[in-house]
């Protein structure tokens, strides 16, 4: 019998310093009850570990990989090179260039190996989780319902907002 707690989403990030942003991915996945795991690995500092982890992800039941990195951000691209699972990239807001470097490094993949790139920083971290939920929801009606409820609740909050 399949293990219902086995992770469906792998969240990987280049450094512990990315966690302050990527905890928002973790938060949303937890909110939707999506089993996931978060790990630190780097395309530059731990290239062999990254390749091995990503190559084995599909066999472990992972369906989506979310990869976050900053600066010369190659983690998402390298991950995508080692798997046919969908890879969502989250560019971290770097100090020197405010994440512009991370964004371009992640989004500008040559044709053939796609990375679905989200916005820089917290909005991207949040949306990566929501997009992962949407992908999983294609074949999980319970998750699709949760996603619809989330959207409705979000709309309700905006509709109830007032200005001074
Ligand atoms: C990248 O370098 C990480 O993803 C992080 O965003 C950035 C800086 O890493 P640290 O120097 O804070 O470890 O690999």
Coordinates of C-alpha atoms and ligand atoms in Angstrom, one line a residue, residues 13-18 41-45 68-75 90-94 102, ligand 1:
X13 CA 17.3 25.4 -1.5
X14 CA 20.9 26.4 -2.0
X15 CA 21.6 27.6 1.6
X16 CA 20.1 27.8 5.0
X17 CA 19.9 31.5 4.5
X18 CA 17.1 30.8 1.9
X41 CA 21.6 21.4 -1.3
X42 CA 23.6 23.5 -3.8
X43 CA 24.3 23.2 -7.5
X44 CA 27.8 24.6 -6.7
X45 CA 28.7 23.5 -3.2
X68 CA 15.2 28.0 -4.6
X69 CA 18.6 29.7 -5.0
X70 CA 20.1 33.1 -5.1
X71 CA 22.9 34.9 -7.0
X72 CA 24.3 32.8 -9.9
X73 CA 21.3 30.6 -9.2
X74 CA 21.7 27.3 -11.0
X75 CA 19.9 24.9 -8.6
X90 CA 12.2 30.5 -6.9
X91 CA 14.8 33.2 -7.3
X92 CA 16.0 34.5 -3.9
X93 CA 16.4 38.2 -3.2
X94 CA 20.2 38.6 -3.3
X102 CA 18.8 35.1 -9.3
Ligands
LIG1 C1 23.0 30.5 -3.1 O1 23.8 31.5 -2.6 C2 21.9 30.3 -2.0 O2 20.8 29.8 -2.6 C3 21.8 31.6 -1.4 O3 20.6 32.3 -1.9 C4 23.0 32.3 -1.8 C5 23.9 32.8 -0.6 O4 24.2 31.7 0.1 P1 24.9 31.9 1.6 O5 26.2 32.5 1.3 O6 24.0 32.7 2.4 O7 25.1 30.5 2.1 O8 23.7 29.3 -3.4

